[in-house]
PDB file of N, CA, C and O in Angstrom:
ATOM      1  N   MET A  24      30.480  21.833 -13.660  1.00  0.00           N
ATOM      2  CA  MET A  24      29.228  22.557 -13.378  1.00  0.00           C
ATOM      3  C   MET A  24      28.578  22.074 -12.888  1.00  0.00           C
ATOM      4  O   MET A  24      28.098  20.693 -13.275  1.00  0.00           O
ATOM      5  N   GLN A  25      28.175  22.252 -11.571  1.00  0.00           N
ATOM      6  CA  GLN A  25      27.119  21.705 -11.177  1.00  0.00           C
ATOM      7  C   GLN A  25      25.647  21.265 -11.254  1.00  0.00           C
ATOM      8  O   GLN A  25      25.141  22.271 -12.621  1.00  0.00           O
ATOM      9  N   GLN A  26      25.309  19.780 -11.685  1.00  0.00           N
ATOM     10  CA  GLN A  26      23.812  19.457 -12.282  1.00  0.00           C
ATOM     11  C   GLN A  26      23.184  19.033 -10.935  1.00  0.00           C
ATOM     12  O   GLN A  26      23.455  18.144 -10.405  1.00  0.00           O
ATOM     13  N   LYS A  27      21.935  19.851 -10.799  1.00  0.00           N
ATOM     14  CA  LYS A  27      20.767  19.323  -9.698  1.00  0.00           C
ATOM     15  C   LYS A  27      19.723  19.462  -9.950  1.00  0.00           C
ATOM     16  O   LYS A  27      18.968  19.856 -11.037  1.00  0.00           O
ATOM     17  N   ILE A  28      18.737  18.096  -9.326  1.00  0.00           N
ATOM     18  CA  ILE A  28      17.702  18.125  -9.800  1.00  0.00           C
ATOM     19  C   ILE A  28      16.566  18.778  -8.979  1.00  0.00           C
ATOM     20  O   ILE A  28      16.714  18.767  -7.609  1.00  0.00           O
ATOM     21  N   SER A  29      15.789  19.869  -9.775  1.00  0.00           N
ATOM     22  CA  SER A  29      14.726  20.596  -8.985  1.00  0.00           C
ATOM     23  C   SER A  29      13.510  19.738  -8.125  1.00  0.00           C
ATOM     24  O   SER A  29      13.463  18.761  -8.616  1.00  0.00           O
ATOM     25  N   SER A  30      13.479  20.423  -7.495  1.00  0.00           N
ATOM     26  CA  SER A  30      11.641  20.198  -6.503  1.00  0.00           C
ATOM     27  C   SER A  30      10.855  19.307  -7.315  1.00  0.00           C
ATOM     28  O   SER A  30      10.031  18.293  -7.146  1.00  0.00           O
ATOM     29  N   SER A  31      10.912  20.153  -8.465  1.00  0.00           N
ATOM     30  CA  SER A  31       9.162  20.081  -9.121  1.00  0.00           C
ATOM     31  C   SER A  31       9.709  18.604 -10.003  1.00  0.00           C
ATOM     32  O   SER A  31       9.021  18.214 -10.446  1.00  0.00           O
ATOM     33  N   GLU A  32      10.973  18.487 -10.700  1.00  0.00           N
ATOM     34  CA  GLU A  32      11.578  17.271 -11.572  1.00  0.00           C
ATOM     35  C   GLU A  32      11.160  16.272 -10.374  1.00  0.00           C
ATOM     36  O   GLU A  32      10.544  15.257 -11.035  1.00  0.00           O
ATOM     37  N   ILE A  33      11.386  16.406  -9.134  1.00  0.00           N
ATOM     38  CA  ILE A  33      11.442  15.180  -8.358  1.00  0.00           C
ATOM     39  C   ILE A  33      10.052  15.066  -8.048  1.00  0.00           C
ATOM     40  O   ILE A  33       9.418  13.394  -8.474  1.00  0.00           O
ATOM     41  N   LEU A  34       8.810  15.466  -7.676  1.00  0.00           N
ATOM     42  CA  LEU A  34       7.776  15.412  -7.583  1.00  0.00           C
ATOM     43  C   LEU A  34       7.157  14.811  -8.699  1.00  0.00           C
ATOM     44  O   LEU A  34       6.090  14.049  -9.054  1.00  0.00           O
ATOM     45  N   MET A  35       7.543  15.190 -10.197  1.00  0.00           N
ATOM     46  CA  MET A  35       7.278  14.668 -11.383  1.00  0.00           C
ATOM     47  C   MET A  35       7.383  13.503 -11.477  1.00  0.00           C
ATOM     48  O   MET A  35       6.620  12.934 -12.092  1.00  0.00           O
ATOM     49  N   ASN A  36       8.583  13.364 -11.246  1.00  0.00           N
ATOM     50  CA  ASN A  36       9.024  11.593 -11.416  1.00  0.00           C
ATOM     51  C   ASN A  36       8.320  10.789 -10.650  1.00  0.00           C
ATOM     52  O   ASN A  36       8.283   9.397 -10.956  1.00  0.00           O
ATOM     53  N   LEU A  37       8.004  11.139  -9.243  1.00  0.00           N
ATOM     54  CA  LEU A  37       7.083  10.490  -8.570  1.00  0.00           C
ATOM     55  C   LEU A  37       5.465  10.524  -8.695  1.00  0.00           C
ATOM     56  O   LEU A  37       4.795   9.796  -8.085  1.00  0.00           O
ATOM     57  N   LYS A  38       5.273  11.313  -9.273  1.00  0.00           N
ATOM     58  CA  LYS A  38       3.929  11.426 -10.113  1.00  0.00           C
ATOM     59  C   LYS A  38       2.745  12.152  -8.837  1.00  0.00           C
ATOM     60  O   LYS A  38       1.842  11.876  -8.914  1.00  0.00           O
ATOM     61  N   ILE A  39       3.927  12.855  -8.245  1.00  0.00           N
ATOM     62  CA  ILE A  39       3.072  13.686  -7.236  1.00  0.00           C
ATOM     63  C   ILE A  39       2.860  15.426  -7.812  1.00  0.00           C
ATOM     64  O   ILE A  39       3.511  15.778  -8.080  1.00  0.00           O
ATOM     65  N   GLN A  40       1.320  15.604  -7.637  1.00  0.00           N
ATOM     66  CA  GLN A  40       1.046  16.712  -8.315  1.00  0.00           C
ATOM     67  C   GLN A  40       1.085  18.044  -7.347  1.00  0.00           C
ATOM     68  O   GLN A  40       1.520  18.993  -7.625  1.00  0.00           O
ATOM     69  N   SER A  41       1.165  17.797  -6.120  1.00  0.00           N
ATOM     70  CA  SER A  41       1.648  18.710  -4.878  1.00  0.00           C
ATOM     71  C   SER A  41       2.040  18.507  -3.390  1.00  0.00           C
ATOM     72  O   SER A  41       1.976  17.151  -3.358  1.00  0.00           O
ATOM     73  N   VAL A  42       2.617  19.121  -3.006  1.00  0.00           N
ATOM     74  CA  VAL A  42       3.512  19.102  -1.588  1.00  0.00           C
ATOM     75  C   VAL A  42       2.193  19.688  -0.528  1.00  0.00           C
ATOM     76  O   VAL A  42       1.417  20.332  -0.863  1.00  0.00           O
ATOM     77  N   ASN A  43       2.180  18.894   0.734  1.00  0.00           N
ATOM     78  CA  ASN A  43       1.370  19.192   1.820  1.00  0.00           C
ATOM     79  C   ASN A  43       1.824  20.321   2.153  1.00  0.00           C
ATOM     80  O   ASN A  43       3.179  20.790   2.235  1.00  0.00           O
ATOM     81  N   LEU A  44       1.368  20.964   3.317  1.00  0.00           N
ATOM     82  CA  LEU A  44       2.121  22.404   4.029  1.00  0.00           C
ATOM     83  C   LEU A  44       3.335  21.869   4.843  1.00  0.00           C
ATOM     84  O   LEU A  44       4.053  22.673   4.952  1.00  0.00           O
ATOM     85  N   MET A  45       3.830  20.778   5.882  1.00  0.00           N
ATOM     86  CA  MET A  45       4.414  20.456   6.120  1.00  0.00           C
ATOM     87  C   MET A  45       5.820  19.958   5.501  1.00  0.00           C
ATOM     88  O   MET A  45       6.788  21.003   5.986  1.00  0.00           O
ATOM     89  N   GLN A  46       5.162  19.589   4.419  1.00  0.00           N
ATOM     90  CA  GLN A  46       6.601  18.945   2.953  1.00  0.00           C
ATOM     91  C   GLN A  46       6.520  20.815   2.703  1.00  0.00           C
ATOM     92  O   GLN A  46       8.102  21.065   2.384  1.00  0.00           O
ATOM     93  N   GLU A  47       6.066  21.520   2.136  1.00  0.00           N
ATOM     94  CA  GLU A  47       6.394  22.819   1.838  1.00  0.00           C
ATOM     95  C   GLU A  47       7.526  24.158   2.562  1.00  0.00           C
ATOM     96  O   GLU A  47       8.103  24.065   2.400  1.00  0.00           O
ATOM     97  N   ALA A  48       7.267  23.784   4.224  1.00  0.00           N
ATOM     98  CA  ALA A  48       7.677  24.534   4.741  1.00  0.00           C
ATOM     99  C   ALA A  48       9.199  23.619   5.218  1.00  0.00           C
ATOM    100  O   ALA A  48      10.246  24.132   5.673  1.00  0.00           O
ATOM    101  N   SER A  49       9.272  22.336   4.785  1.00  0.00           N
ATOM    102  CA  SER A  49      10.319  21.597   5.303  1.00  0.00           C
ATOM    103  C   SER A  49      11.277  21.817   4.100  1.00  0.00           C
ATOM    104  O   SER A  49      12.349  22.258   4.437  1.00  0.00           O
ATOM    105  N   ILE A  50      11.104  21.862   2.860  1.00  0.00           N
ATOM    106  CA  ILE A  50      11.876  22.528   1.880  1.00  0.00           C
ATOM    107  C   ILE A  50      12.045  23.989   2.035  1.00  0.00           C
ATOM    108  O   ILE A  50      13.271  24.314   1.764  1.00  0.00           O
ATOM    109  N   GLU A  51      11.215  24.639   2.558  1.00  0.00           N
ATOM    110  CA  GLU A  51      11.772  26.174   2.783  1.00  0.00           C
ATOM    111  C   GLU A  51      12.811  26.636   3.825  1.00  0.00           C
ATOM    112  O   GLU A  51      13.265  26.766   3.993  1.00  0.00           O
ATOM    113  N   ALA A  52      12.726  25.299   4.881  1.00  0.00           N
ATOM    114  CA  ALA A  52      13.367  25.616   5.895  1.00  0.00           C
ATOM    115  C   ALA A  52      14.623  24.834   5.601  1.00  0.00           C
ATOM    116  O   ALA A  52      15.807  25.387   6.233  1.00  0.00           O
ATOM    117  N   HIS A  53      15.087  23.980   4.354  1.00  0.00           N
ATOM    118  CA  HIS A  53      16.056  23.768   4.749  1.00  0.00           C
ATOM    119  C   HIS A  53      17.288  24.748   3.708  1.00  0.00           C
ATOM    120  O   HIS A  53      18.055  24.430   3.803  1.00  0.00           O
ATOM    121  N   GLY A  54      16.483  25.884   2.910  1.00  0.00           N
ATOM    122  CA  GLY A  54      17.199  26.530   2.487  1.00  0.00           C
ATOM    123  C   GLY A  54      17.583  27.218   3.029  1.00  0.00           C
ATOM    124  O   GLY A  54      18.982  28.557   3.528  1.00  0.00           O
ATOM    125  N   LYS A  55      17.247  27.512   4.859  1.00  0.00           N
ATOM    126  CA  LYS A  55      17.599  28.694   5.926  1.00  0.00           C
ATOM    127  C   LYS A  55      18.315  27.694   6.927  1.00  0.00           C
ATOM    128  O   LYS A  55      19.226  28.457   7.167  1.00  0.00           O
ATOM    129  N   ASN A  56      18.129  26.674   7.092  1.00  0.00           N
ATOM    130  CA  ASN A  56      19.142  25.940   8.337  1.00  0.00           C
ATOM    131  C   ASN A  56      19.971  24.900   7.978  1.00  0.00           C
ATOM    132  O   ASN A  56      19.096  24.104   7.143  1.00  0.00           O
ATOM    133  N   LYS A  57      20.606  24.355   8.740  1.00  0.00           N
ATOM    134  CA  LYS A  57      21.136  23.289   8.670  1.00  0.00           C
ATOM    135  C   LYS A  57      20.639  22.002   9.309  1.00  0.00           C
ATOM    136  O   LYS A  57      20.622  20.952   9.015  1.00  0.00           O
ATOM    137  N   ASP A  58      20.119  22.280  10.246  1.00  0.00           N
ATOM    138  CA  ASP A  58      19.493  21.009  11.249  1.00  0.00           C
ATOM    139  C   ASP A  58      17.553  21.349  11.061  1.00  0.00           C
ATOM    140  O   ASP A  58      16.859  22.345  11.182  1.00  0.00           O
ATOM    141  N   ILE A  59      17.006  20.288  10.802  1.00  0.00           N
ATOM    142  CA  ILE A  59      15.553  20.426  10.695  1.00  0.00           C
ATOM    143  C   ILE A  59      14.990  19.167  11.354  1.00  0.00           C
ATOM    144  O   ILE A  59      15.497  18.204  11.323  1.00  0.00           O
ATOM    145  N   ILE A  60      14.210  19.486  12.389  1.00  0.00           N
ATOM    146  CA  ILE A  60      13.223  19.018  13.202  1.00  0.00           C
ATOM    147  C   ILE A  60      11.633  18.936  12.589  1.00  0.00           C
ATOM    148  O   ILE A  60      10.789  19.939  12.531  1.00  0.00           O
ATOM    149  N   LEU A  61      11.134  17.504  11.915  1.00  0.00           N
ATOM    150  CA  LEU A  61       9.801  17.247  11.442  1.00  0.00           C
ATOM    151  C   LEU A  61       9.061  16.723  12.573  1.00  0.00           C
ATOM    152  O   LEU A  61       9.197  15.489  13.282  1.00  0.00           O
ATOM    153  N   LEU A  62       8.023  17.327  13.442  1.00  0.00           N
ATOM    154  CA  LEU A  62       6.616  16.684  13.996  1.00  0.00           C
ATOM    155  C   LEU A  62       6.014  16.630  13.130  1.00  0.00           C
ATOM    156  O   LEU A  62       4.786  17.338  13.281  1.00  0.00           O
ATOM    157  N   SER A  63       5.297  15.508  13.273  1.00  0.00           N
ATOM    158  CA  SER A  63       4.117  15.045  12.216  1.00  0.00           C
ATOM    159  C   SER A  63       3.247  13.732  12.540  1.00  0.00           C
ATOM    160  O   SER A  63       4.254  12.897  12.858  1.00  0.00           O
ATOM    161  N   ASN A  64       2.388  13.506  12.371  1.00  0.00           N
ATOM    162  CA  ASN A  64       1.819  12.150  12.529  1.00  0.00           C
ATOM    163  C   ASN A  64       2.421  11.265  11.452  1.00  0.00           C
ATOM    164  O   ASN A  64       2.801  11.403  10.262  1.00  0.00           O
ATOM    165  N   THR A  65       1.957  10.140  11.886  1.00  0.00           N
ATOM    166  CA  THR A  65       2.218   9.244  10.727  1.00  0.00           C
ATOM    167  C   THR A  65       1.877   9.054   9.882  1.00  0.00           C
ATOM    168  O   THR A  65       0.395   9.593   9.484  1.00  0.00           O
ATOM    169  N   GLY A  66       2.054   8.868   8.650  1.00  0.00           N
ATOM    170  CA  GLY A  66       1.674   9.159   7.402  1.00  0.00           C
ATOM    171  C   GLY A  66       1.278  10.178   6.621  1.00  0.00           C
ATOM    172  O   GLY A  66       0.627  10.445   5.430  1.00  0.00           O
ATOM    173  N   SER A  67       1.770  11.184   7.281  1.00  0.00           N
ATOM    174  CA  SER A  67       2.071  12.887   6.958  1.00  0.00           C
ATOM    175  C   SER A  67       2.766  13.640   5.678  1.00  0.00           C
ATOM    176  O   SER A  67       2.414  14.070   5.312  1.00  0.00           O
ATOM    177  N   GLY A  68       3.545  12.370   5.655  1.00  0.00           N
ATOM    178  CA  GLY A  68       4.780  12.562   4.451  1.00  0.00           C
ATOM    179  C   GLY A  68       5.834  13.015   5.077  1.00  0.00           C
ATOM    180  O   GLY A  68       6.700  13.730   4.198  1.00  0.00           O
ATOM    181  N   LYS A  69       6.550  12.754   6.265  1.00  0.00           N
ATOM    182  CA  LYS A  69       7.687  12.950   6.506  1.00  0.00           C
ATOM    183  C   LYS A  69       8.765  12.633   5.501  1.00  0.00           C
ATOM    184  O   LYS A  69       9.681  13.537   5.648  1.00  0.00           O
ATOM    185  N   THR A  70       8.901  11.864   5.193  1.00  0.00           N
ATOM    186  CA  THR A  70      10.101  11.061   4.743  1.00  0.00           C
ATOM    187  C   THR A  70      10.263  11.844   3.230  1.00  0.00           C
ATOM    188  O   THR A  70      11.012  11.990   3.310  1.00  0.00           O
ATOM    189  N   LEU A  71       9.300  12.344   2.722  1.00  0.00           N
ATOM    190  CA  LEU A  71       9.302  13.138   1.324  1.00  0.00           C
ATOM    191  C   LEU A  71       9.897  14.492   1.549  1.00  0.00           C
ATOM    192  O   LEU A  71      10.678  14.918   0.925  1.00  0.00           O
ATOM    193  N   ALA A  72       8.996  15.080   2.907  1.00  0.00           N
ATOM    194  CA  ALA A  72       9.571  15.992   3.362  1.00  0.00           C
ATOM    195  C   ALA A  72      10.991  16.121   3.465  1.00  0.00           C
ATOM    196  O   ALA A  72      11.466  17.146   3.511  1.00  0.00           O
ATOM    197  N   PHE A  73      11.672  15.433   4.001  1.00  0.00           N
ATOM    198  CA  PHE A  73      13.349  15.150   4.027  1.00  0.00           C
ATOM    199  C   PHE A  73      13.921  14.758   3.149  1.00  0.00           C
ATOM    200  O   PHE A  73      14.652  15.451   2.777  1.00  0.00           O
ATOM    201  N   LEU A  74      13.182  14.214   2.050  1.00  0.00           N
ATOM    202  CA  LEU A  74      14.103  13.871   1.091  1.00  0.00           C
ATOM    203  C   LEU A  74      14.207  14.970   0.051  1.00  0.00           C
ATOM    204  O   LEU A  74      14.997  14.697  -0.758  1.00  0.00           O
ATOM    205  N   ILE A  75      12.720  15.460  -0.406  1.00  0.00           N
ATOM    206  CA  ILE A  75      12.827  16.283  -1.888  1.00  0.00           C
ATOM    207  C   ILE A  75      14.109  17.552  -1.338  1.00  0.00           C
ATOM    208  O   ILE A  75      14.902  17.453  -2.180  1.00  0.00           O
ATOM    209  N   PRO A  76      14.442  17.870  -0.073  1.00  0.00           N
ATOM    210  CA  PRO A  76      15.335  18.999  -0.182  1.00  0.00           C
ATOM    211  C   PRO A  76      16.974  18.453  -0.283  1.00  0.00           C
ATOM    212  O   PRO A  76      18.121  18.778  -1.184  1.00  0.00           O
ATOM    213  N   LEU A  77      17.036  17.430   0.179  1.00  0.00           N
ATOM    214  CA  LEU A  77      17.751  16.180   0.501  1.00  0.00           C
ATOM    215  C   LEU A  77      18.831  16.243  -1.437  1.00  0.00           C
ATOM    216  O   LEU A  77      19.367  16.213  -1.556  1.00  0.00           O
ATOM    217  N   ILE A  78      17.867  15.330  -2.094  1.00  0.00           N
ATOM    218  CA  ILE A  78      17.886  15.302  -2.962  1.00  0.00           C
ATOM    219  C   ILE A  78      18.121  16.519  -3.790  1.00  0.00           C
ATOM    220  O   ILE A  78      18.829  16.070  -4.962  1.00  0.00           O
ATOM    221  N   ASN A  79      17.115  17.521  -3.873  1.00  0.00           N
ATOM    222  CA  ASN A  79      17.407  18.862  -4.686  1.00  0.00           C
ATOM    223  C   ASN A  79      18.783  19.311  -4.642  1.00  0.00           C
ATOM    224  O   ASN A  79      19.350  20.437  -5.054  1.00  0.00           O
ATOM    225  N   SER A  80      19.314  18.760  -3.229  1.00  0.00           N
ATOM    226  CA  SER A  80      20.709  19.062  -3.164  1.00  0.00           C
ATOM    227  C   SER A  80      22.369  18.635  -3.846  1.00  0.00           C
ATOM    228  O   SER A  80      23.093  19.089  -3.623  1.00  0.00           O
ATOM    229  N   ILE A  81      21.568  17.472  -4.241  1.00  0.00           N
ATOM    230  CA  ILE A  81      22.644  16.436  -4.803  1.00  0.00           C
ATOM    231  C   ILE A  81      23.130  17.205  -5.910  1.00  0.00           C
ATOM    232  O   ILE A  81      22.520  17.419  -6.978  1.00  0.00           O
ATOM    233  N   ASP A  82      24.367  16.734  -5.965  1.00  0.00           N
ATOM    234  CA  ASP A  82      25.184  17.413  -7.814  1.00  0.00           C
ATOM    235  C   ASP A  82      25.386  15.959  -8.133  1.00  0.00           C
ATOM    236  O   ASP A  82      26.073  15.251  -8.458  1.00  0.00           O
ATOM    237  N   VAL A  83      24.272  15.834  -9.499  1.00  0.00           N
ATOM    238  CA  VAL A  83      24.386  14.392 -10.168  1.00  0.00           C
ATOM    239  C   VAL A  83      25.133  14.407 -11.181  1.00  0.00           C
ATOM    240  O   VAL A  83      25.806  13.439 -11.560  1.00  0.00           O
ATOM    241  N   SER A  84      26.532  15.513 -11.315  1.00  0.00           N
ATOM    242  CA  SER A  84      27.286  15.399 -12.120  1.00  0.00           C
ATOM    243  C   SER A  84      28.330  14.976 -11.454  1.00  0.00           C
ATOM    244  O   SER A  84      29.409  14.394 -12.391  1.00  0.00           O
ATOM    245  N   VAL A  85      28.359  14.981  -9.983  1.00  0.00           N
ATOM    246  CA  VAL A  85      29.630  13.884  -9.507  1.00  0.00           C
ATOM    247  C   VAL A  85      29.154  12.340  -9.328  1.00  0.00           C
ATOM    248  O   VAL A  85      28.428  12.232  -8.864  1.00  0.00           O
ATOM    249  N   GLN A  86      30.331  11.826  -9.460  1.00  0.00           N
ATOM    250  CA  GLN A  86      30.352  10.101  -9.476  1.00  0.00           C
ATOM    251  C   GLN A  86      30.476   9.735  -8.394  1.00  0.00           C
ATOM    252  O   GLN A  86      31.870   9.150  -8.749  1.00  0.00           O
ATOM    253  N   GLN A  87      30.359   9.990  -7.433  1.00  0.00           N
ATOM    254  CA  GLN A  87      30.394   9.045  -6.494  1.00  0.00           C
ATOM    255  C   GLN A  87      29.337   9.674  -5.221  1.00  0.00           C
ATOM    256  O   GLN A  87      28.720   9.811  -5.204  1.00  0.00           O
ATOM    257  N   THR A  88      29.504   8.542  -4.140  1.00  0.00           N
ATOM    258  CA  THR A  88      28.741   8.316  -2.738  1.00  0.00           C
ATOM    259  C   THR A  88      28.114   9.651  -2.164  1.00  0.00           C
ATOM    260  O   THR A  88      29.256  10.613  -1.717  1.00  0.00           O
ATOM    261  N   LYS A  89      26.746  10.053  -2.601  1.00  0.00           N
ATOM    262  CA  LYS A  89      26.612  11.632  -2.219  1.00  0.00           C
ATOM    263  C   LYS A  89      25.806  11.642  -0.679  1.00  0.00           C
ATOM    264  O   LYS A  89      25.893  12.637   0.244  1.00  0.00           O
ATOM    265  N   VAL A  90      25.152  10.800  -0.399  1.00  0.00           N
ATOM    266  CA  VAL A  90      24.165  10.751   0.963  1.00  0.00           C
ATOM    267  C   VAL A  90      24.090   9.039   1.226  1.00  0.00           C
ATOM    268  O   VAL A  90      24.315   8.122   0.802  1.00  0.00           O
ATOM    269  N   LEU A  91      24.132   9.124   2.624  1.00  0.00           N
ATOM    270  CA  LEU A  91      23.823   8.054   3.469  1.00  0.00           C
ATOM    271  C   LEU A  91      23.127   8.340   4.368  1.00  0.00           C
ATOM    272  O   LEU A  91      23.061   8.751   4.819  1.00  0.00           O
ATOM    273  N   ILE A  92      22.050   7.318   3.919  1.00  0.00           N
ATOM    274  CA  ILE A  92      21.058   6.928   5.199  1.00  0.00           C
ATOM    275  C   ILE A  92      20.445   6.060   6.169  1.00  0.00           C
ATOM    276  O   ILE A  92      20.588   4.644   5.299  1.00  0.00           O
ATOM    277  N   ILE A  93      20.521   6.493   7.003  1.00  0.00           N
ATOM    278  CA  ILE A  93      20.517   5.471   8.216  1.00  0.00           C
ATOM    279  C   ILE A  93      18.899   5.377   8.750  1.00  0.00           C
ATOM    280  O   ILE A  93      18.543   6.472   9.454  1.00  0.00           O
ATOM    281  N   VAL A  94      18.308   4.325   8.540  1.00  0.00           N
ATOM    282  CA  VAL A  94      17.033   4.211   9.760  1.00  0.00           C
ATOM    283  C   VAL A  94      16.990   2.900  10.503  1.00  0.00           C
ATOM    284  O   VAL A  94      17.589   2.012  10.234  1.00  0.00           O
ATOM    285  N   PRO A  95      15.939   3.196  11.343  1.00  0.00           N
ATOM    286  CA  PRO A  95      15.974   2.072  12.283  1.00  0.00           C
ATOM    287  C   PRO A  95      15.484   0.792  11.702  1.00  0.00           C
ATOM    288  O   PRO A  95      14.980   0.878  10.842  1.00  0.00           O
TER     289      PRO A  95
END
């Protein structure tokens, strides 16, 4: 049985009360598209916008590497 972490749980654990419009759009787009490009200013919350849907899609009951994030 798949066990996933909900977006609301993620936000609660990070002590974030709400997401901004760009983050909300990213979460919604993730359910509809495989590839997502976010264009937004520095400090606008793009990292969280990418990570919430990613974390939300992880099956926590599987004990193996699920995600690899590579950054410059």
